[in-house]
mmCIF file of C-alpha atoms in Angstrom:
data_model
loop_
_atom_site.group_PDB
_atom_site.id
_atom_site.type_symbol
_atom_site.label_atom_id
_atom_site.label_comp_id
_atom_site.label_asym_id
_atom_site.label_seq_id
_atom_site.Cartn_x
_atom_site.Cartn_y
_atom_site.Cartn_z
ATOM 1 C CA MET S 1 151.227 -117.690 52.981
ATOM 2 C CA SER S 2 148.323 -115.263 53.095
ATOM 3 C CA PRO S 3 147.048 -112.191 51.252
ATOM 4 C CA ALA S 4 149.508 -109.357 51.593
ATOM 5 C CA ARG S 5 148.573 -106.085 53.181
ATOM 6 C CA HIS S 6 150.880 -103.650 51.413
ATOM 7 C CA ALA S 7 151.189 -100.025 52.380
ATOM 8 C CA GLY S 8 151.236 -97.529 49.548
ATOM 9 C CA GLY S 9 153.774 -94.762 49.210
ATOM 10 C CA GLY S 10 153.022 -91.096 48.703
ATOM 11 C CA ALA S 11 149.316 -90.433 48.967
ATOM 12 C CA GLY S 12 148.548 -94.106 49.509
ATOM 13 C CA ALA S 13 147.500 -96.983 47.330
ATOM 14 C CA ASP S 14 144.481 -96.766 45.060
ATOM 15 C CA PRO S 15 141.554 -99.062 45.746
ATOM 16 C CA SER S 16 141.213 -102.254 43.793
ATOM 17 C CA GLY S 17 139.148 -102.339 40.640
ATOM 18 C CA ALA S 18 138.586 -103.990 37.261
ATOM 19 C CA HIS S 19 140.786 -102.792 34.428
ATOM 20 C CA GLU S 20 141.948 -103.696 30.939
ATOM 21 C CA LEU S 21 145.594 -104.016 29.926
ATOM 22 C CA ARG S 22 146.534 -101.601 27.132
ATOM 23 C CA LEU S 23 149.795 -101.414 25.167
ATOM 24 C CA THR S 24 149.578 -97.682 24.533
ATOM 25 C CA GLY S 25 152.872 -96.413 23.102
ATOM 26 C CA LEU S 26 154.156 -99.915 22.278
ATOM 27 C CA TYR S 27 154.197 -101.713 18.942
ATOM 28 C CA ALA S 28 155.335 -105.128 17.751
ATOM 29 C CA GLY S 29 158.528 -105.935 15.886
ATOM 30 C CA PRO S 30 159.271 -108.980 13.702
ATOM 31 C CA ASP S 31 159.227 -112.163 15.737
ATOM 32 C CA GLN S 32 162.097 -114.627 16.072
ATOM 33 C CA VAL S 33 161.803 -118.413 16.316
ATOM 34 C CA TRP S 34 164.009 -121.093 17.851
ATOM 35 C CA GLY S 35 162.398 -124.518 17.991
ATOM 36 C CA ALA S 36 159.110 -124.190 19.855
ATOM 37 C CA VAL S 37 160.031 -120.767 21.281
ATOM 38 C CA ARG S 38 158.767 -117.625 19.559
ATOM 39 C CA LEU S 39 159.730 -114.199 20.895
ATOM 40 C CA GLN S 40 157.888 -111.118 19.661
ATOM 41 C CA PRO S 41 159.705 -107.893 20.535
ATOM 42 C CA LEU S 42 157.804 -104.864 21.813
ATOM 43 C CA LEU S 43 159.219 -101.448 20.935
ATOM 44 C CA ARG S 44 158.356 -98.039 22.321
ATOM 45 C CA THR S 45 157.674 -94.969 20.249
ATOM 46 C CA GLU S 46 159.235 -92.965 23.101
ATOM 47 C CA PRO S 47 161.055 -94.509 26.109
ATOM 48 C CA LEU S 48 160.195 -93.494 29.656
ATOM 49 C CA THR S 49 163.192 -91.773 31.236
ATOM 50 C CA ASP S 50 161.913 -90.877 34.719
ATOM 51 C CA LEU S 51 161.457 -94.518 35.789
ATOM 52 C CA ARG S 52 164.223 -97.112 35.507
ATOM 53 C CA LEU S 53 164.509 -100.773 36.477
ATOM 54 C CA HIS S 54 167.545 -102.917 37.214
ATOM 55 C CA PRO S 55 167.923 -106.459 38.566
ATOM 56 C CA ARG S 56 169.332 -107.527 41.900
ATOM 57 C CA LEU S 57 170.499 -111.130 41.823
ATOM 58 C CA TYR S 58 170.267 -113.544 44.741
ATOM 59 C CA ASP S 59 171.929 -116.874 45.367
ATOM 60 C CA PRO S 60 169.955 -119.380 43.234
ATOM 61 C CA ASP S 61 170.568 -122.139 45.812
ATOM 62 C CA GLU S 62 168.911 -120.213 48.632
ATOM 63 C CA LEU S 63 165.269 -120.574 49.598
ATOM 64 C CA SER S 64 163.605 -117.210 50.171
ATOM 65 C CA VAL S 65 161.106 -116.462 52.920
ATOM 66 C CA VAL S 66 159.035 -113.284 52.552
ATOM 67 C CA GLY S 67 157.030 -111.872 55.421
ATOM 68 C CA VAL S 68 153.613 -110.896 54.030
ATOM 69 C CA GLY S 69 151.585 -110.561 57.217
ATOM 70 C CA PRO S 70 151.449 -111.358 60.925
ATOM 71 C CA ARG S 71 152.654 -114.943 61.480
ATOM 72 C CA THR S 72 152.447 -115.602 57.740
ATOM 73 C CA GLY S 73 155.109 -116.034 55.095
ATOM 74 C CA TYR S 74 155.613 -116.759 51.402
ATOM 75 C CA VAL S 75 158.278 -119.391 50.645
ATOM 76 C CA ALA S 76 159.789 -119.805 47.167
ATOM 77 C CA TYR S 77 162.993 -119.858 45.167
ATOM 78 C CA ILE S 78 163.517 -116.216 44.205
ATOM 79 C CA PRO S 79 166.525 -115.783 41.889
ATOM 80 C CA HIS S 80 166.321 -111.998 41.586
ATOM 81 C CA ALA S 81 164.481 -108.844 42.539
ATOM 82 C CA PHE S 82 163.837 -105.689 40.532
ATOM 83 C CA VAL S 83 164.751 -102.256 41.839
ATOM 84 C CA ALA S 84 162.708 -99.319 40.520
ATOM 85 C CA THR S 85 164.251 -95.854 40.599
ATOM 86 C CA TRP S 86 162.160 -92.788 39.752
ATOM 87 C CA THR S 87 162.310 -89.006 39.867
ATOM 88 C CA GLY S 88 159.673 -86.640 41.149
ATOM 89 C CA ASP S 89 160.068 -83.871 38.578
ATOM 90 C CA GLY S 90 160.105 -85.894 35.353
ATOM 91 C CA SER S 91 163.868 -85.600 34.897
ATOM 92 C CA PRO S 92 165.777 -88.713 33.719
ATOM 93 C CA ALA S 93 166.511 -91.358 36.335
ATOM 94 C CA ALA S 94 169.722 -93.380 36.494
ATOM 95 C CA ALA S 95 169.921 -97.154 36.262
ATOM 96 C CA TYR S 96 172.455 -98.494 38.752
ATOM 97 C CA GLY S 97 173.152 -101.773 36.960
ATOM 98 C CA THR S 98 173.152 -105.304 38.302
ATOM 99 C CA GLN S 99 174.047 -105.795 41.950
ATOM 100 C CA LEU S 100 175.237 -109.251 42.953
ATOM 101 C CA VAL S 101 174.544 -110.582 46.431
ATOM 102 C CA ASP S 102 177.334 -112.935 47.525
ATOM 103 C CA PRO S 103 176.245 -116.341 48.877
ATOM 104 C CA ALA S 104 176.391 -116.658 52.648
ATOM 105 C CA THR S 105 179.665 -118.158 53.805
ATOM 106 C CA GLY S 106 180.127 -120.720 56.531
ATOM 107 C CA GLY S 107 177.370 -122.783 58.052
ATOM 108 C CA PRO S 108 176.749 -126.501 57.658
ATOM 109 C CA PRO S 109 178.122 -128.219 54.559
ATOM 110 C CA ARG S 110 174.694 -129.506 53.508
ATOM 111 C CA GLY S 111 171.265 -127.957 53.465
ATOM 112 C CA ILE S 112 169.400 -125.066 51.846
ATOM 113 C CA GLY S 113 170.229 -121.481 52.686
ATOM 114 C CA LEU S 114 167.436 -119.081 53.617
ATOM 115 C CA HIS S 115 167.149 -115.509 52.410
ATOM 116 C CA PHE S 116 164.648 -113.389 54.341
ATOM 117 C CA HIS S 117 162.801 -110.483 52.712
ATOM 118 C CA ARG S 118 160.666 -107.872 54.373
ATOM 119 C CA ARG S 119 157.506 -107.631 52.235
ATOM 120 C CA MET S 120 157.087 -108.202 48.518
ATOM 121 C CA ALA S 121 157.638 -104.507 47.786
ATOM 122 C CA ARG S 122 159.794 -102.386 50.080
ATOM 123 C CA ARG S 123 161.177 -98.879 49.720
ATOM 124 C CA GLU S 124 164.944 -98.788 50.161
ATOM 125 C CA GLU S 125 165.591 -95.097 49.632
ATOM 126 C CA LYS S 126 163.460 -92.040 49.021
ATOM 127 C CA ARG S 127 163.038 -92.829 45.318
ATOM 128 C CA ARG S 128 164.011 -96.489 45.120
ATOM 129 C CA LEU S 129 161.695 -99.489 45.545
ATOM 130 C CA ARG S 130 162.727 -103.157 45.662
ATOM 131 C CA PHE S 131 160.053 -105.648 44.624
ATOM 132 C CA LEU S 132 160.027 -109.347 43.775
ATOM 133 C CA PRO S 133 158.863 -109.824 40.163
ATOM 134 C CA LEU S 134 156.237 -112.501 39.478
ATOM 135 C CA HIS S 135 156.229 -113.509 43.143
ATOM 136 C CA LEU S 136 154.278 -110.339 43.861
ATOM 137 C CA ALA S 137 151.602 -111.561 41.423
ATOM 138 C CA LEU S 138 151.746 -115.215 42.487
ATOM 139 C CA GLU S 139 151.349 -114.275 46.135
ATOM 140 C CA GLY S 140 148.156 -112.480 45.131
ATOM 141 C CA PHE S 141 146.912 -115.660 43.419
ATOM 142 C CA LEU S 142 147.866 -117.871 46.362
ATOM 143 C CA GLY S 143 146.171 -115.442 48.718
ATOM 144 C CA LEU S 144 142.872 -115.727 46.834
ATOM 145 C CA GLN S 145 140.205 -116.432 49.501
ATOM 146 C CA PHE S 146 143.053 -117.543 51.753
ATOM 147 C CA GLY S 147 141.013 -116.853 54.900
ATOM 148 C CA GLY S 148 138.593 -119.668 54.101
ATOM 149 C CA PRO S 149 134.877 -119.791 55.038
ATOM 150 C CA PRO S 150 133.670 -116.597 56.752
ATOM 151 C CA ILE S 151 130.826 -118.579 58.351
ATOM 152 C CA ALA S 152 131.273 -121.853 60.231
ATOM 153 C CA TRP S 153 129.093 -123.940 57.922
ATOM 154 C CA GLN S 154 128.812 -127.512 59.161
ATOM 155 C CA GLU S 155 130.306 -128.943 55.953
ATOM 156 C CA TRP S 156 133.725 -127.382 56.502
ATOM 157 C CA THR S 157 136.314 -128.672 58.956
ATOM 158 C CA ARG S 158 137.224 -126.713 62.048
ATOM 159 C CA ARG S 159 140.717 -126.216 60.621
ATOM 160 C CA ALA S 160 139.277 -124.733 57.401
ATOM 161 C CA VAL S 161 137.238 -122.211 59.404
ATOM 162 C CA SER S 162 140.049 -121.270 61.793
ATOM 163 C CA ARG S 163 143.110 -121.419 59.488
ATOM 164 C CA GLY S 164 141.644 -121.093 56.005
ATOM 165 C CA LEU S 165 143.658 -122.533 53.124
ATOM 166 C CA SER S 166 146.986 -122.482 54.989
ATOM 167 C CA PRO S 167 149.311 -123.868 53.823
ATOM 168 C CA ARG S 168 148.616 -123.272 50.107
ATOM 169 C CA ALA S 169 151.136 -124.198 47.406
ATOM 170 C CA GLU S 170 151.336 -124.115 43.616
ATOM 171 C CA ALA S 171 153.962 -125.581 41.292
ATOM 172 C CA ALA S 172 155.943 -123.759 38.604
ATOM 173 C CA TYR S 173 159.007 -124.379 36.435
ATOM 174 C CA ALA S 174 162.162 -122.297 36.240
ATOM 175 C CA GLY S 175 163.125 -121.062 32.796
ATOM 176 C CA THR S 176 166.170 -123.336 32.867
ATOM 177 C CA GLU S 177 163.752 -126.306 32.771
ATOM 178 C CA ILE S 178 161.943 -125.149 29.600
ATOM 179 C CA PRO S 179 163.562 -126.956 26.637
ATOM 180 C CA GLY S 180 165.039 -124.549 24.108
ATOM 181 C CA LEU S 181 164.484 -121.366 26.142
ATOM 182 C CA ALA S 182 168.124 -120.872 27.154
ATOM 183 C CA ASP S 183 169.349 -121.190 23.544
ATOM 184 C CA ALA S 184 166.574 -118.930 22.274
ATOM 185 C CA LEU S 185 167.347 -116.131 24.727
ATOM 186 C CA ARG S 186 171.046 -116.434 23.914
ATOM 187 C CA ILE S 187 170.726 -116.140 20.123
ATOM 188 C CA PHE S 188 167.703 -113.841 19.740
ATOM 189 C CA GLU S 189 168.531 -110.357 18.541
ATOM 190 C CA ILE S 190 167.611 -107.427 20.770
ATOM 191 C CA HIS S 191 166.156 -104.696 18.555
ATOM 192 C CA PRO S 192 167.033 -101.005 18.890
ATOM 193 C CA GLY S 193 164.341 -99.406 21.016
ATOM 194 C CA GLN S 194 163.095 -102.759 22.332
ATOM 195 C CA CYS S 195 161.362 -102.324 25.697
ATOM 196 C CA GLY S 196 159.670 -105.681 26.080
ATOM 197 C CA MET S 197 158.642 -108.967 24.536
ATOM 198 C CA LEU S 198 155.866 -111.525 24.233
ATOM 199 C CA LEU S 199 157.164 -115.042 24.802
ATOM 200 C CA HIS S 200 155.301 -117.896 23.100
ATOM 201 C CA VAL S 201 155.970 -121.609 23.453
ATOM 202 C CA ALA S 202 154.345 -123.752 20.729
ATOM 203 C CA ASP S 203 152.486 -120.521 19.823
ATOM 204 C CA ALA S 204 150.824 -120.387 23.249
ATOM 205 C CA LEU S 205 151.466 -117.127 25.092
ATOM 206 C CA ALA S 206 153.741 -118.017 28.006
ATOM 207 C CA ALA S 207 154.776 -114.628 29.408
ATOM 208 C CA ALA S 208 154.958 -110.920 28.691
ATOM 209 C CA LEU S 209 157.560 -108.410 29.812
ATOM 210 C CA VAL S 210 157.466 -104.623 29.376
ATOM 211 C CA VAL S 211 160.009 -102.200 30.855
ATOM 212 C CA PRO S 212 160.351 -98.405 30.682
ATOM 213 C CA HIS S 213 163.616 -98.060 28.726
ATOM 214 C CA PRO S 214 165.615 -100.052 26.130
ATOM 215 C CA GLU S 215 168.655 -100.119 28.427
ATOM 216 C CA ASP S 216 166.480 -101.683 31.141
ATOM 217 C CA TYR S 217 165.413 -104.433 28.765
ATOM 218 C CA ARG S 218 169.017 -105.242 27.858
ATOM 219 C CA ALA S 219 169.818 -105.561 31.561
ATOM 220 C CA LEU S 220 166.730 -107.662 32.342
ATOM 221 C CA HIS S 221 166.696 -109.910 29.238
ATOM 222 C CA PRO S 222 168.907 -112.593 30.892
ATOM 223 C CA THR S 223 166.610 -112.748 33.935
ATOM 224 C CA LEU S 224 163.914 -114.359 31.765
ATOM 225 C CA LEU S 225 165.802 -117.622 32.169
ATOM 226 C CA GLY S 226 165.425 -117.432 35.957
ATOM 227 C CA ASP S 227 161.717 -116.566 35.866
ATOM 228 C CA LEU S 228 158.874 -118.949 36.654
ATOM 229 C CA TYR S 229 156.677 -120.535 33.985
ATOM 230 C CA GLY S 230 153.519 -122.578 34.225
ATOM 231 C CA GLU S 231 152.921 -126.269 33.719
ATOM 232 C CA LEU S 232 151.295 -125.742 30.305
ATOM 233 C CA VAL S 233 154.391 -123.952 28.998
ATOM 234 C CA HIS S 234 156.665 -126.775 30.126
ATOM 235 C CA GLN S 235 154.423 -129.416 28.531
ATOM 236 C CA TYR S 236 154.170 -127.568 25.217
ATOM 237 C CA ALA S 237 157.940 -127.153 25.026
ATOM 238 C CA GLN S 238 158.281 -130.916 25.471
ATOM 239 C CA LEU S 239 155.553 -131.941 23.010
ATOM 240 C CA TYR S 240 156.014 -129.464 20.141
ATOM 241 C CA PRO S 241 159.556 -129.394 18.747
ATOM 242 C CA ALA S 242 159.163 -126.460 16.326
ATOM 243 C CA VAL S 243 156.784 -123.735 15.189
ATOM 244 C CA PRO S 244 156.612 -122.113 11.722
ATOM 245 C CA GLU S 245 158.293 -118.828 10.948
ATOM 246 C CA PHE S 246 156.443 -115.875 9.430
ATOM 247 C CA PRO S 247 159.113 -113.957 7.510
ATOM 248 C CA ALA S 248 158.410 -110.562 6.006
ATOM 249 C CA ARG S 249 158.074 -110.712 2.213
ATOM 250 C CA ILE S 250 159.301 -108.179 -0.320
ATOM 251 C CA ASP S 251 157.359 -107.703 -3.534
ATOM 252 C CA GLU S 252 160.076 -107.994 -6.165
ATOM 253 C CA SER S 253 157.835 -106.489 -8.823
ATOM 254 C CA ARG S 254 158.001 -103.132 -6.988
ATOM 255 C CA VAL S 255 161.773 -103.018 -6.624
ATOM 256 C CA TYR S 256 163.765 -101.247 -9.360
ATOM 257 C CA GLY S 257 166.458 -99.651 -7.227
ATOM 258 C CA LEU S 258 167.696 -98.989 -3.688
ATOM 259 C CA ALA S 259 164.971 -96.436 -3.018
ATOM 260 C CA ASP S 260 162.292 -98.982 -3.909
ATOM 261 C CA LEU S 261 163.986 -101.608 -1.729
ATOM 262 C CA ARG S 262 164.021 -99.224 1.229
ATOM 263 C CA ALA S 263 160.339 -98.487 0.669
ATOM 264 C CA GLU S 264 159.495 -102.224 0.661
ATOM 265 C CA VAL S 265 161.481 -102.802 3.869
ATOM 266 C CA ALA S 266 159.695 -99.856 5.512
ATOM 267 C CA ARG S 267 156.337 -101.268 4.372
ATOM 268 C CA GLY S 268 157.173 -104.630 5.915
ATOM 269 C CA ARG S 269 158.188 -103.041 9.202
ATOM 270 C CA ALA S 270 155.042 -100.941 9.273
ATOM 271 C CA GLY S 271 152.996 -104.105 8.778
ATOM 272 C CA TRP S 272 154.587 -105.714 11.834
ATOM 273 C CA ALA S 273 153.672 -102.674 13.924
ATOM 274 C CA GLU S 274 149.942 -103.097 13.221
ATOM 275 C CA PRO S 275 147.890 -104.193 16.258
ATOM 276 C CA GLN S 276 146.777 -107.499 14.695
ATOM 277 C CA HIS S 277 150.380 -108.715 14.841
ATOM 278 C CA LEU S 278 150.255 -108.647 18.644
ATOM 279 C CA THR S 279 149.450 -112.320 19.102
ATOM 280 C CA ALA S 280 148.251 -111.986 22.696
ATOM 281 C CA ASP S 281 144.476 -111.729 22.620
ATOM 282 C CA GLY S 282 144.285 -113.793 25.800
ATOM 283 C CA LEU S 283 146.152 -111.039 27.625
ATOM 284 C CA PHE S 284 145.164 -107.844 25.790
ATOM 285 C CA GLY S 285 141.810 -108.940 24.367
ATOM 286 C CA GLY S 286 139.657 -106.618 26.483
ATOM 287 C CA GLU S 287 139.282 -108.944 29.482
ATOM 288 C CA GLN S 288 138.408 -107.183 32.721
ATOM 289 C CA ARG S 289 140.955 -108.020 35.411
ATOM 290 C CA THR S 290 140.870 -107.379 39.134
ATOM 291 C CA VAL S 291 143.705 -104.996 39.967
ATOM 292 C CA GLU S 292 145.142 -104.323 43.420
ATOM 293 C CA SER S 293 147.414 -101.326 43.914
ATOM 294 C CA VAL S 294 150.509 -102.187 45.930
ATOM 295 C CA TYR S 295 152.732 -99.086 46.057
ATOM 296 C CA ARG S 296 152.699 -95.553 44.678
ATOM 297 C CA MET S 297 155.972 -94.099 43.397
ATOM 298 C CA GLY S 298 155.472 -90.450 42.500
ATOM 299 C CA ARG S 299 153.361 -90.462 39.330
ATOM 300 C CA PHE S 300 153.745 -94.256 38.988
ATOM 301 C CA THR S 301 151.752 -97.018 40.675
ATOM 302 C CA LEU S 302 152.887 -100.615 41.165
ATOM 303 C CA SER S 303 149.895 -103.008 40.982
ATOM 304 C CA ARG S 304 149.157 -106.681 40.584
ATOM 305 C CA PHE S 305 146.217 -108.259 38.793
ATOM 306 C CA LEU S 306 144.158 -111.442 38.700
ATOM 307 C CA PRO S 307 142.249 -112.777 35.672
ATOM 308 C CA PRO S 308 138.493 -113.476 35.509
ATOM 309 C CA PHE S 309 139.326 -117.215 35.898
ATOM 310 C CA HIS S 310 137.383 -118.441 32.869
ATOM 311 C CA PRO S 311 137.993 -122.216 32.872
ATOM 312 C CA ASP S 312 137.976 -122.414 29.043
ATOM 313 C CA ARG S 313 140.215 -119.385 28.285
ATOM 314 C CA GLU S 314 143.761 -118.191 28.868
ATOM 315 C CA ASN S 315 144.342 -116.907 32.379
ATOM 316 C CA HIS S 316 147.352 -114.772 33.303
ATOM 317 C CA VAL S 317 148.362 -113.231 36.625
ATOM 318 C CA GLY S 318 150.884 -110.435 36.683
ATOM 319 C CA GLU S 319 152.011 -107.062 37.886
ATOM 320 C CA THR S 320 152.197 -103.638 36.296
ATOM 321 C CA ILE S 321 153.619 -100.181 36.811
ATOM 322 C CA THR S 322 151.489 -97.482 35.203
ATOM 323 C CA ASP S 323 151.820 -93.713 35.109
ATOM 324 C CA ALA S 324 149.162 -91.169 36.032
ATOM 325 C CA ASP S 325 147.641 -91.436 32.525
ATOM 326 C CA GLY S 326 147.403 -95.229 32.694
ATOM 327 C CA ARG S 327 150.297 -95.788 30.274
ATOM 328 C CA LEU S 328 152.077 -99.094 30.829
ATOM 329 C CA ALA S 329 155.653 -98.626 32.100
ATOM 330 C CA TYR S 330 156.223 -102.182 33.363
ATOM 331 C CA LEU S 331 154.466 -105.505 32.906
ATOM 332 C CA LYS S 332 155.326 -109.058 33.890
ATOM 333 C CA THR S 333 152.943 -112.010 33.602
ATOM 334 C CA PHE S 334 152.596 -115.698 34.464
ATOM 335 C CA ARG S 335 150.236 -118.024 32.601
ATOM 336 C CA LEU S 336 148.158 -120.247 34.843
ATOM 337 C CA SER S 337 147.501 -123.859 33.939
ATOM 338 C CA ALA S 338 143.948 -125.083 33.352
ATOM 339 C CA ALA S 339 143.950 -126.732 36.799
ATOM 340 C CA GLN S 340 145.106 -123.507 38.465
ATOM 341 C CA ALA S 341 142.403 -121.554 36.634
ATOM 342 C CA ARG S 342 139.771 -124.041 37.810
ATOM 343 C CA ARG S 343 140.957 -123.632 41.394
ATOM 344 C CA GLY S 344 140.704 -119.863 41.097
ATOM 345 C CA HIS S 345 137.243 -120.172 39.532
ATOM 346 C CA LEU S 346 135.986 -122.434 42.325
ATOM 347 C CA LEU S 347 137.361 -120.181 45.052
ATOM 348 C CA GLY S 348 135.765 -117.160 43.418
ATOM 349 C CA ARG S 349 132.357 -118.853 43.217
ATOM 350 C CA LEU S 350 132.613 -119.995 46.841
ATOM 351 C CA ALA S 351 133.478 -116.496 48.011
ATOM 352 C CA ALA S 352 130.591 -114.998 46.023
ATOM 353 C CA HIS S 353 128.174 -117.216 48.007
ATOM 354 C CA ASP S 354 129.886 -117.034 51.424
ATOM 355 C CA TRP S 355 131.161 -120.611 51.019
ATOM 356 C CA GLU S 356 127.636 -122.041 51.256
ATOM 357 C CA LEU S 357 127.709 -125.283 49.266
ATOM 358 C CA ASP S 358 124.123 -125.423 47.976
ATOM 359 C CA ALA S 359 124.126 -121.832 46.691
ATOM 360 C CA THR S 360 127.549 -122.272 45.096
ATOM 361 C CA ALA S 361 126.514 -125.543 43.459
ATOM 362 C CA ALA S 362 123.392 -123.915 41.988
ATOM 363 C CA ALA S 363 125.513 -121.077 40.546
ATOM 364 C CA LEU S 364 127.820 -123.639 38.925
ATOM 365 C CA GLY S 365 124.940 -125.688 37.514
ATOM 366 C CA THR S 366 125.495 -128.769 39.650
ATOM 367 C CA ASP S 367 124.373 -130.222 42.966
ATOM 368 C CA ARG S 368 126.054 -130.453 46.367
ATOM 369 C CA ALA S 369 127.637 -133.825 45.619
ATOM 370 C CA GLY S 370 128.950 -132.611 42.264
ATOM 371 C CA LEU S 371 130.499 -129.512 43.827
ATOM 372 C CA THR S 372 132.027 -131.590 46.624
ATOM 373 C CA LEU S 373 133.731 -133.868 44.106
ATOM 374 C CA ARG S 374 134.935 -130.893 42.054
ATOM 375 C CA LEU S 375 136.490 -129.397 45.176
ATOM 376 C CA ASP S 376 138.132 -132.738 45.918
ATOM 377 C CA ARG S 377 139.588 -133.022 42.401
ATOM 378 C CA ALA S 378 140.846 -129.430 42.627
ATOM 379 C CA GLY S 379 142.835 -130.231 45.773
ATOM 380 C CA PHE S 380 140.459 -128.668 48.315
ATOM 381 C CA GLY S 381 138.962 -131.905 49.636
ATOM 382 C CA HIS S 382 140.842 -131.582 52.930
ATOM 383 C CA LEU S 383 138.754 -128.491 53.739
ATOM 384 C CA LEU S 384 135.553 -130.558 53.881
ATOM 385 C CA ARG S 385 134.532 -132.823 56.732
ATOM 386 C CA PRO S 386 135.640 -136.413 55.980
ATOM 387 C CA GLU S 387 132.200 -137.991 56.379
ATOM 388 C CA ILE S 388 130.683 -135.595 53.817
ATOM 389 C CA LEU S 389 133.487 -136.256 51.358
ATOM 390 C CA ASP S 390 133.264 -140.039 51.866
ATOM 391 C CA THR S 391 129.506 -140.013 51.301
ATOM 392 C CA CYS S 392 129.835 -138.122 48.020
ATOM 393 C CA ARG S 393 132.612 -140.416 46.829
ATOM 394 C CA ALA S 394 130.510 -143.488 47.639
ATOM 395 C CA GLN S 395 127.523 -142.020 45.783
ATOM 396 C CA ALA S 396 129.709 -141.348 42.752
ATOM 397 C CA ARG S 397 131.027 -144.927 42.749
ATOM 398 C CA THR S 398 127.511 -146.313 43.078
ATOM 399 C CA SER S 399 126.236 -144.148 40.210
ATOM 400 C CA ALA S 400 129.175 -145.175 38.010
ATOM 401 C CA GLY S 401 128.545 -148.862 38.770
ATOM 402 C CA ARG S 402 124.826 -148.566 38.055
ATOM 403 C CA ALA S 403 125.553 -146.793 34.750
ATOM 404 C CA GLY S 404 127.923 -149.608 33.782
ATOM 405 C CA ARG S 405 125.311 -152.323 34.506
ATOM 406 C CA THR S 406 122.543 -150.571 32.563
ATOM 407 C CA ARG S 407 124.687 -149.816 29.526
ATOM 408 C CA PRO S 408 123.199 -151.537 26.433
ATOM 409 C CA ARG S 409 125.268 -154.392 25.032
ATOM 410 C CA PRO S 410 125.801 -154.919 21.330
#
């Protein structure tokens, strides 16, 4: 796959830039816990009525191929798409409900079916846009520096210079493979006015979802089980069987009647709505993210974002729909693993120095051999010429052996 070149609707797509994610108009509700899964509902003070989302389900046994550029494609299991419907005058939009796509009939008895999509985001009618949630964001991550070295430095292979990182692949887990997630989504209560949620596994933020309207959330809540989740989320669900609950407490000394009880309940609810109860600093903590506009829908803009790729912090990729005032109408995120964040960090440093090894190594506080080995451990060793990689590996083995011989003995 390669970086997508999406055409914007209306007046065209906005240029890319660095932005913060803000939950303006949203507040937290009391969280719910099932085993290691914690779901924190997000409620809107006022739903958006001129933008609506509904799911379109695909055959889960089919492999999807998305054309994202000339002679380039994105291949993944895509269980569903989202369809956005909007109005141009601010009047309420209708949600059409779930549309099921029947599996293809006939064909050979064994094998994997293929479902072909034209682009990650594609307008179907005048005010309807079909886009592939999460895959839109992941394709942006996979397309990071996909073209490879812009200059034919002697250290890089001819294939790296001519074909870049193709093919590039990353692993993820379906929600059905996360222990406890299916039961949690089945039993968790959907609050009145709920327009989103923060999903934690072992109290690590796994994903965030925000939609325009409470009815949209009810329709899209089951699709969380078909979404993709990172390696860290899967590991935490396996290793940590349960997390503590944080129930709201009522001060009995203040309760002398029903009116007092109502006041205590209202106080507890107001406490949950305070910003400090949004346990997602890694996503909404003021980090500057690189945002690429994908499609403009009237007063709304569909975008995707990449994190700063700090190796020692949380890193989330995702996509948003915002209105003309920057208010968040839609959000969907994917948490990268530490290894994926390191790969993004290395690619970013390489691009900042035109893929010149010595300059990149100096920026990372290492030498050429150290950078070469880091690239090899990150899965990019095949981009380097074999003799350079072999030399650095031999030097590392020699240094390790010398350190072992000179180590003081007790």
